[in-house]
Amino acid sequence: MYRKGKWIFVLPAFMILAMILYPFGVGVYYSFTNYRLIFPVIRFIGFRNYIDAILSQDFWYSLKITVFFTAMSLAIELMAGIGIAHLLSRKFKGIGIIRLLVFTPMMIPPVISSMIWKTMMAPDGVLNYLLSFLGAPKIQWLSSSDIALFSVALINVWIYLPFTTLILLSGLESLPQEPFEAAKVDGANSMQIFSYITLPLLKPFIILVILFRTIDSMKTFDIIFSTTKGGPIDSTRVLQLAIYEEGLKWNNMGYALSEIMLLWLMIYLFSQVAFKSFFGKGASS
Amino acid sequence: MMWTKRLILIFLYSIVLLFALFPIYWIILMSFKTPADVISHVPKFFFRPTFQNYRDIFTSTGFSIIKNLENSIIICSGAVVITLLAGLPASFALSRLRIKHGESLAFTILSFRFAPELAVILPLYVLFRKLNLYDTYVGLIWVYQLVTLPMFVWMMMSHYIEIPPEVEESALLDGASWWKIFWKIDTPMVMGGVAASTILSFVFAWNNFMFGLILSGEKTQPATVAALGFMSYEEVHWGKMAAASVLGMLPSIVLSSFFLRYLVKGLTMGAVKD
Amino acid sequence: MRKGLFIFMIVLLLATMTFATFNWRKFAGQTITVLFVKHPFTEAILPYISEFTQKTGISVSFLVLPETEYWDKLNIDLSSGQGSYDVFMTGPSIEWQHAYAGWIEPLDSYVKSSELTSPDYDFEDFYPAFTAANRWNKKIGGGLGEGHLWAIPVMVETSILAYRKDIFDKYGVKVPETYEEWRKVAAELAEKAKSENIYPVIQRGARDITSIQAGYYTAFSTYGAKDFDENMNCTINSPQGVKITEIWVDTIKKYGPPDWTNVTWFDLMERFASGRYGMVVDCDFFAGTYENPKKSKVAGKVAYALPPKGPDGAIRSNIWTWALSMNARSKHKEAAWYFIQWVTSKEMLLRSALYGNLDPVRKSVWENPKVVEMTEKWGGGTWRKVVTQMLEKYAAWRPTPQTELIAMWTRWIEALHEIYEGKATAKEALDKAAKDIDKIMERAGLK
């Protein structure tokens, strides 16, 4: 009797999401065709697009900088996120307003905050202006092909650190109290408590952050498009930007979709790993 | 000892706040600047503020920020409500009930988030036109589920999974149904998670750009798409764009300040002990 | 007396009836949908749309989007074959794609039809160079200005030299007339005008096709270089191409802002207006901003000149022109044409020019006393003089017709970045780019 009932819990969510299967299926089909937006005759060409993509240097180059961008952003976000979540989990008067303020960067659409970051990162922009008081030389934040990728990663971190922090904070707040009390009774110091109790208990939330921030960083588009448009040269041409250019700007939709599907597949495989560890924890508890 | 610790803490809070708030502060300043002050080559911190930008975004022709904000609020609230209704039971079931193939189901839900919007946008556009969903609230609320629902389900799963199984076992022995356990016992324990996930779902929906751009028209255009309209061809109206963004933050701030209250310890623990 | 007035009125009425035979209300009751780019033209037109509806009985619904988002939305709609927008804004290189795909309606027959076009429309009033930019016979590699008319222009921009007359005069610097002089003048400014704290030059350079289209393309074609030969082999690496590219990038690198690879068209305009730059070869209509004291710190300090000449003494400025196309899948083509016709009429284009939609594409608008009055003082009178020559003689759409322009120009700007960053010489970078562009053409089946 229960078994039957269980499905009802999941059904609505599935029905809502399943409607996307048709457009997605069409997208998969297009990726096996020579579909060009401005060329109306669509022909099935098998794995041709996929082979072209895998053999092209551009694809691997874009993938490489996308992975680099993602790893860099994720590492900073995760470390800073745990620290900030910890700070915000302290209880004192006024913590409510501090929490709210820390979350505000999320509330401006990335398309727009990135544009404003671009003005701030101009050679005569406010960042270099403020740094000049510290005696720092002018930094070519976005206009040097050696630095631009770091700068866009910094913007990425600024926008999404609140996301990481909020998830980890909600995790911290929901941890059971007993292990902490027991540890205190045993005389553990705060460092020991953090590494032996907090971190392991926080694991599902950390995995959640890794999962979502990896997925979203691999798909980054707005931030790059509003700042460097992939330049200087092609130093910030992340995969999603390359796909956008191929598909919508250069009209090679079939090819672009094959790149999308490859990206999809990679995220899929990565998520499987993260996912296993998520449920691994769930099963043991 | 005590005061050094306090000093370090104050320092840390200041760093965090400075990093988070400086760009926001800059945007707010920008919204009160004249065009000449915005492009000034020495960045201006002190200037005579103007309210012209705010006045302009309320009065310029062919554009109504109120209408766009209203659209965004309708679409995003609608999307979040649907997500809550469909997502809460789903995440509960996937993490608490031993459903056959539950893991692969959960993963499938997550995988809807993998594909870039570009993968589906073309066929989706045709579908929307054919089904007359184009430029309707219903259509947008539905398609925004792709943004909010998988994320929400997954965030809630990690909260439900933390609940000790003993809580349910005793309730089951008392003859409670799964619905009752879901609604009366487990969900009150994860209210902090619900709060965080709701805020994030709303904000992500609000920030979404591609779906709003391609699938909305003159009637339902969201504020995010509209705010970019200040990038005109002859100039970028930085001041007005900043003003529109500042106004656009308000709904998220109101929502967050309401929900952040639930993000405190004790609420959940109280439920366990009952 | 009274009788006289009566007769006069009858005569007037008859006169109106004879001349006003054109029936504007033939398609009353229809509704058309228009997609606009956020642009002064659009802003100027929107308040008058109710007038059009009153005059014709045709209702208009419309959507306005910023440029980048506009192209995405338009492309998706056109390729999906929905025909949702009867009329939309476009430009020459985009028309090539759209005409090739069969998405847009040739407009010649509409212009010529006395049934559908009011006798006072006066198509001959358009400057020939800009209607030619919107004509193409659908042959890759040529046929520009021949064949069908795909759109009616509503504005044009040409590339001219804007410079800080106050600084040039103060230090006795001459206005450059060739690109070699341009480089020398930049060096002179750097040396003599050090105390002014300016960068001598600024140009667009962001990784975006607009960075190729304006100042750079003007220099490139003025120098006698071409994008393709007659067999569609890419020739941007021809000796002239390499030479001018070398001058261009080298000058910008030495005498321009350090973040050139990030400078978009609006950065360029805002920054020149902020008063920290000596000279710029770019859009003429930016003068509207430069000369406006509310938006600019250089109002009254700028003068304008023709862009530098090539080795053969010629000037070949590139242009951009916004134009209106009709969707080939439109279900209300005649009503759509009525709208295009009304919007591009003398009266409406004059109104839009006075609002700031410059440069006009109609001679009558450019020479209209109100437009003259608005622009004659800019740059101490230099602006109007220069732009008149540009419109009548020097400006045209230069690129070779093909459908892969965006991919090609994106690769091209990457090559300029490589030179700028010292990763390759002009020759090496352009050779490599030309090879890649040939591949792009092959892949699209154009070669």
CSV table of C-alpha atoms in Angstrom, one decimal, chain A:
chain,number,residue,atom,x,y,z
A,1,MET,CA,0.0,0.0,0.0
A,2,TYR,CA,2.8,2.4,0.9
A,3,ARG,CA,4.7,1.5,-2.2
A,4,LYS,CA,1.9,2.7,-4.4
A,5,GLY,CA,1.6,5.9,-2.4
A,6,LYS,CA,5.3,6.7,-2.7
A,7,TRP,CA,5.1,7.4,-6.4
A,8,ILE,CA,2.7,10.2,-6.0
A,9,PHE,CA,5.3,12.1,-4.2
A,10,VAL,CA,7.6,12.1,-7.2
A,11,LEU,CA,5.1,12.2,-10.0
A,12,PRO,CA,4.3,16.0,-10.2
A,13,ALA,CA,8.0,16.9,-10.4
A,14,PHE,CA,8.6,14.4,-13.1
A,15,MET,CA,5.6,15.4,-15.2
A,16,ILE,CA,6.7,19.1,-15.1
A,17,LEU,CA,10.2,18.3,-16.1
A,18,ALA,CA,9.4,15.6,-18.6
A,19,MET,CA,7.9,18.1,-21.0
A,20,ILE,CA,11.3,19.2,-21.8
A,21,LEU,CA,12.2,15.8,-23.2
A,22,TYR,CA,10.6,16.6,-26.6
A,23,PRO,CA,12.7,19.8,-27.3
A,24,PHE,CA,15.7,18.0,-25.9
A,25,GLY,CA,15.1,15.1,-28.2
A,26,VAL,CA,14.8,17.4,-31.2
A,27,GLY,CA,18.1,19.0,-30.1
A,28,VAL,CA,19.8,15.6,-30.0
A,29,TYR,CA,18.4,14.8,-33.5
A,30,TYR,CA,19.8,18.1,-34.9
A,31,SER,CA,23.2,17.3,-33.5
A,32,PHE,CA,23.3,14.4,-36.0
A,33,THR,CA,22.4,16.6,-38.9
A,34,ASN,CA,24.0,19.2,-41.1
A,35,TYR,CA,21.6,21.8,-39.7
A,36,ARG,CA,22.6,25.3,-40.6
A,37,LEU,CA,20.2,28.1,-39.5
A,38,ILE,CA,20.3,29.8,-42.9
A,39,PHE,CA,20.2,26.6,-44.9
A,40,PRO,CA,16.8,25.0,-44.9
A,41,VAL,CA,17.7,21.5,-46.1
A,42,ILE,CA,18.4,19.3,-43.1
A,43,ARG,CA,20.2,16.0,-43.8
A,44,PHE,CA,21.2,13.3,-41.4
A,45,ILE,CA,24.9,12.9,-41.3
A,46,GLY,CA,25.5,10.5,-38.4
A,47,PHE,CA,28.4,11.2,-36.1
A,48,ARG,CA,30.1,13.6,-38.4
A,49,ASN,CA,29.6,16.6,-36.2
A,50,TYR,CA,30.8,14.7,-33.2
A,51,ILE,CA,33.9,13.5,-34.9
A,52,ASP,CA,34.6,17.0,-36.2
A,53,ALA,CA,34.3,18.5,-32.8
A,54,ILE,CA,36.5,15.9,-31.1
A,55,LEU,CA,39.1,16.3,-33.8
A,56,SER,CA,39.1,20.1,-33.6
A,57,GLN,CA,41.6,22.0,-31.6
A,58,ASP,CA,39.1,24.7,-30.8
A,59,PHE,CA,36.9,22.3,-28.9
A,60,TRP,CA,39.7,21.0,-26.7
A,61,TYR,CA,41.1,24.4,-26.1
A,62,SER,CA,37.7,25.8,-25.0
A,63,LEU,CA,37.2,22.7,-22.8
A,64,LYS,CA,40.5,23.2,-21.2
A,65,ILE,CA,39.9,26.8,-20.2
A,66,THR,CA,36.4,26.0,-19.1
A,67,VAL,CA,37.7,23.3,-16.8
A,68,PHE,CA,40.4,25.6,-15.5
A,69,PHE,CA,37.9,28.4,-14.9
A,70,THR,CA,35.5,26.0,-13.1
A,71,ALA,CA,38.2,24.5,-10.9
A,72,MET,CA,39.6,27.8,-9.9
A,73,SER,CA,36.2,29.3,-9.1
A,74,LEU,CA,35.1,26.2,-7.2
A,75,ALA,CA,38.2,26.0,-5.1
A,76,ILE,CA,37.9,29.6,-4.0
A,77,GLU,CA,34.1,29.5,-3.5
A,78,LEU,CA,34.3,26.3,-1.4
A,79,MET,CA,37.0,27.5,0.9
A,80,ALA,CA,35.7,31.0,1.3
A,81,GLY,CA,32.1,29.6,1.5
A,82,ILE,CA,32.8,27.3,4.4
A,83,GLY,CA,34.6,30.2,6.2
A,84,ILE,CA,31.9,32.7,5.6
A,85,ALA,CA,29.1,30.3,6.5
A,86,HIS,CA,30.9,29.7,9.8
A,87,LEU,CA,31.1,33.4,10.4
A,88,LEU,CA,27.5,33.8,9.6
A,89,SER,CA,26.4,31.0,11.9
A,90,ARG,CA,27.5,32.8,15.0
A,91,LYS,CA,24.7,34.3,17.0
A,92,PHE,CA,24.7,38.0,18.0
A,93,LYS,CA,22.6,41.0,17.5
A,94,GLY,CA,22.7,42.2,14.0
A,95,ILE,CA,23.7,38.9,12.4
A,96,GLY,CA,20.4,38.9,10.5
A,97,ILE,CA,21.3,42.1,8.6
A,98,ILE,CA,24.9,40.9,8.0
A,99,ARG,CA,23.5,37.7,6.5
A,100,LEU,CA,21.2,39.6,4.2
A,101,LEU,CA,23.9,42.0,3.1
A,102,VAL,CA,26.3,39.1,2.3
A,103,PHE,CA,23.6,37.6,0.0
A,104,THR,CA,23.0,40.7,-2.0
A,105,PRO,CA,25.5,40.1,-4.9
A,106,MET,CA,23.2,37.3,-6.1
A,107,MET,CA,20.3,39.7,-6.4
A,108,ILE,CA,21.6,41.6,-9.4
A,109,PRO,CA,21.3,39.6,-12.6
A,110,PRO,CA,24.8,38.4,-13.7
A,111,VAL,CA,24.3,39.9,-17.1
A,112,ILE,CA,24.2,43.3,-15.5
A,113,SER,CA,26.6,43.0,-12.6
A,114,SER,CA,29.2,41.7,-15.0
A,115,MET,CA,28.9,44.7,-17.2
A,116,ILE,CA,29.4,46.9,-14.1
A,117,TRP,CA,32.3,44.8,-13.1
A,118,LYS,CA,33.8,45.5,-16.5
A,119,THR,CA,33.7,49.2,-15.9
A,120,MET,CA,35.2,48.7,-12.5
A,121,MET,CA,38.0,46.6,-14.0
A,122,ALA,CA,38.9,49.2,-16.7
A,123,PRO,CA,42.5,50.4,-16.5
A,124,ASP,CA,41.2,53.7,-15.1
A,125,GLY,CA,38.4,52.1,-13.3
A,126,VAL,CA,37.6,52.2,-9.6
A,127,LEU,CA,39.5,49.0,-8.7
A,128,ASN,CA,42.8,50.2,-10.0
A,129,TYR,CA,42.1,53.6,-8.5
A,130,LEU,CA,41.6,52.1,-5.1
A,131,LEU,CA,44.6,49.7,-5.4
A,132,SER,CA,46.8,52.7,-6.4
A,133,PHE,CA,46.4,53.9,-2.8
A,134,LEU,CA,48.0,50.7,-1.7
A,135,GLY,CA,50.8,51.4,-4.2
A,136,ALA,CA,49.8,48.6,-6.6
A,137,PRO,CA,50.5,49.0,-10.3
A,138,LYS,CA,47.7,49.2,-12.8
A,139,ILE,CA,46.3,45.7,-13.5
A,140,GLN,CA,45.0,44.9,-17.0
A,141,TRP,CA,42.2,42.9,-15.4
A,142,LEU,CA,40.3,42.0,-18.6
A,143,SER,CA,42.5,43.2,-21.4
A,144,SER,CA,45.5,40.9,-21.0
A,145,SER,CA,45.2,37.4,-22.3
A,146,ASP,CA,47.2,36.2,-19.4
A,147,ILE,CA,45.0,37.6,-16.7
A,148,ALA,CA,41.5,37.9,-18.2
A,149,LEU,CA,40.5,34.3,-17.3
A,150,PHE,CA,41.4,35.0,-13.6
A,151,SER,CA,39.4,38.2,-13.6
A,152,VAL,CA,36.3,36.6,-15.0
A,153,ALA,CA,36.7,33.8,-12.5
A,154,LEU,CA,36.8,36.5,-9.8
A,155,ILE,CA,33.5,38.0,-11.0
A,156,ASN,CA,32.1,34.4,-11.1
A,157,VAL,CA,33.1,34.0,-7.4
A,158,TRP,CA,31.7,37.3,-6.4
A,159,ILE,CA,28.3,36.5,-8.0
A,160,TYR,CA,28.0,32.9,-6.7
A,161,LEU,CA,29.7,33.0,-3.4
A,162,PRO,CA,26.4,33.9,-1.8
A,163,PHE,CA,24.9,30.7,-3.3
A,164,THR,CA,27.7,28.6,-1.8
A,165,THR,CA,27.5,30.3,1.5
A,166,LEU,CA,23.7,30.0,1.8
A,167,ILE,CA,23.7,26.3,1.1
A,168,LEU,CA,26.5,25.7,3.6
A,169,LEU,CA,25.0,27.9,6.2
A,170,SER,CA,21.6,26.2,5.9
A,171,GLY,CA,23.6,23.0,6.3
A,172,LEU,CA,25.4,24.2,9.4
A,173,GLU,CA,22.2,25.3,10.9
A,174,SER,CA,20.5,22.0,10.4
A,175,LEU,CA,23.3,19.8,11.9
A,176,PRO,CA,22.3,17.8,14.9
A,177,GLN,CA,23.6,19.2,18.2
A,178,GLU,CA,24.5,15.9,20.0
A,179,PRO,CA,27.8,15.2,18.4
A,180,PHE,CA,29.0,18.7,19.2
A,181,GLU,CA,28.0,18.5,22.8
A,182,ALA,CA,29.6,15.1,23.1
A,183,ALA,CA,32.8,16.4,21.7
A,184,LYS,CA,32.9,19.4,24.0
A,185,VAL,CA,32.4,17.1,26.9
A,186,ASP,CA,35.4,15.1,25.7
A,187,GLY,CA,37.4,18.3,25.6
A,188,ALA,CA,38.0,18.6,21.8
A,189,ASN,CA,39.3,22.0,20.6
A,190,SER,CA,37.5,24.0,17.9
A,191,MET,CA,39.8,22.9,15.2
A,192,GLN,CA,39.3,19.2,16.0
A,193,ILE,CA,35.5,19.7,16.2
A,194,PHE,CA,35.6,21.4,12.8
A,195,SER,CA,37.6,18.7,11.0
A,196,TYR,CA,36.2,15.6,12.7
A,197,ILE,CA,32.6,16.6,13.2
A,198,THR,CA,31.5,19.6,11.2
A,199,LEU,CA,33.1,18.7,7.9
A,200,PRO,CA,31.9,15.1,7.8
A,201,LEU,CA,28.4,16.1,8.8
A,202,LEU,CA,28.5,18.9,6.2
A,203,LYS,CA,29.5,16.5,3.5
A,204,PRO,CA,26.2,16.3,1.7
A,205,PHE,CA,26.0,20.0,1.5
A,206,ILE,CA,29.6,20.3,0.3
A,207,ILE,CA,28.8,17.7,-2.4
A,208,LEU,CA,25.8,19.7,-3.3
A,209,VAL,CA,27.8,22.8,-3.7
A,210,ILE,CA,30.4,21.0,-5.8
A,211,LEU,CA,27.7,19.5,-8.0
A,212,PHE,CA,25.8,22.7,-8.7
A,213,ARG,CA,28.7,25.0,-9.0
A,214,THR,CA,30.5,22.7,-11.3
A,215,ILE,CA,27.5,22.3,-13.5
A,216,ASP,CA,26.8,26.0,-13.6
A,217,SER,CA,30.4,27.1,-14.1
A,218,MET,CA,30.9,24.7,-16.9
A,219,LYS,CA,27.9,26.4,-18.5
A,220,THR,CA,29.1,30.0,-17.8
A,221,PHE,CA,28.1,32.4,-20.5
A,222,ASP,CA,26.6,35.7,-19.2
A,223,ILE,CA,29.7,36.8,-17.3
A,224,ILE,CA,32.1,36.2,-20.2
A,225,PHE,CA,29.8,37.7,-22.8
A,226,SER,CA,29.2,40.9,-20.8
A,227,THR,CA,32.9,41.5,-20.2
A,228,THR,CA,35.5,40.1,-22.6
A,229,LYS,CA,33.3,38.4,-25.2
A,230,GLY,CA,35.9,35.6,-25.3
A,231,GLY,CA,38.9,37.8,-25.8
A,232,PRO,CA,41.7,39.0,-25.7
A,233,ILE,CA,42.5,36.7,-28.6
A,234,ASP,CA,40.5,33.7,-27.5
A,235,SER,CA,41.7,33.5,-23.9
A,236,THR,CA,38.3,33.5,-22.3
A,237,ARG,CA,36.4,31.7,-25.0
A,238,VAL,CA,34.8,29.1,-22.7
A,239,LEU,CA,32.9,26.2,-24.2
A,240,GLN,CA,29.5,27.7,-23.8
A,241,LEU,CA,30.6,30.9,-25.5
A,242,ALA,CA,32.1,28.9,-28.3
A,243,ILE,CA,28.8,27.0,-28.7
A,244,TYR,CA,26.8,30.2,-28.7
A,245,GLU,CA,29.1,31.7,-31.4
A,246,GLU,CA,29.0,28.5,-33.5
A,247,GLY,CA,25.2,28.0,-33.2
A,248,LEU,CA,23.6,31.4,-33.2
A,249,LYS,CA,26.2,33.7,-34.7
A,250,TRP,CA,27.8,31.5,-37.3
A,251,ASN,CA,24.6,29.5,-37.9
A,252,ASN,CA,26.2,26.1,-37.5
A,253,MET,CA,23.5,24.8,-35.3
A,254,GLY,CA,24.0,21.1,-35.9
A,255,TYR,CA,27.7,21.3,-35.0
A,256,ALA,CA,27.0,23.5,-32.0
A,257,LEU,CA,24.5,21.0,-30.7
A,258,SER,CA,27.0,18.2,-31.0
A,259,GLU,CA,29.3,20.3,-28.8
A,260,ILE,CA,26.4,20.9,-26.4
A,261,MET,CA,25.8,17.2,-26.2
A,262,LEU,CA,29.4,16.4,-25.5
A,263,LEU,CA,29.4,19.0,-22.8
A,264,TRP,CA,26.2,17.4,-21.4
A,265,LEU,CA,27.8,14.0,-21.5
A,266,MET,CA,30.9,15.3,-19.6
A,267,ILE,CA,28.8,16.9,-16.9
A,268,TYR,CA,26.7,13.8,-16.7
A,269,LEU,CA,29.8,11.6,-16.1
A,270,PHE,CA,31.2,14.0,-13.5
A,271,SER,CA,27.9,14.2,-11.7
A,272,GLN,CA,27.7,10.5,-11.5
A,273,VAL,CA,30.8,10.5,-9.4
A,274,ALA,CA,29.6,13.3,-7.1
A,275,PHE,CA,26.2,11.6,-7.0
A,276,LYS,CA,27.6,8.3,-5.8
A,277,SER,CA,29.3,9.9,-2.9
A,278,PHE,CA,26.1,11.7,-2.0
A,279,PHE,CA,24.1,8.6,-1.8
A,280,GLY,CA,27.0,6.7,-0.3
A,281,LYS,CA,26.6,8.9,2.7
A,282,GLY,CA,22.9,8.7,2.7
A,283,ALA,CA,22.9,4.9,2.8
A,284,SER,CA,25.4,4.7,5.7
A,285,SER,CA,23.4,6.9,8.0
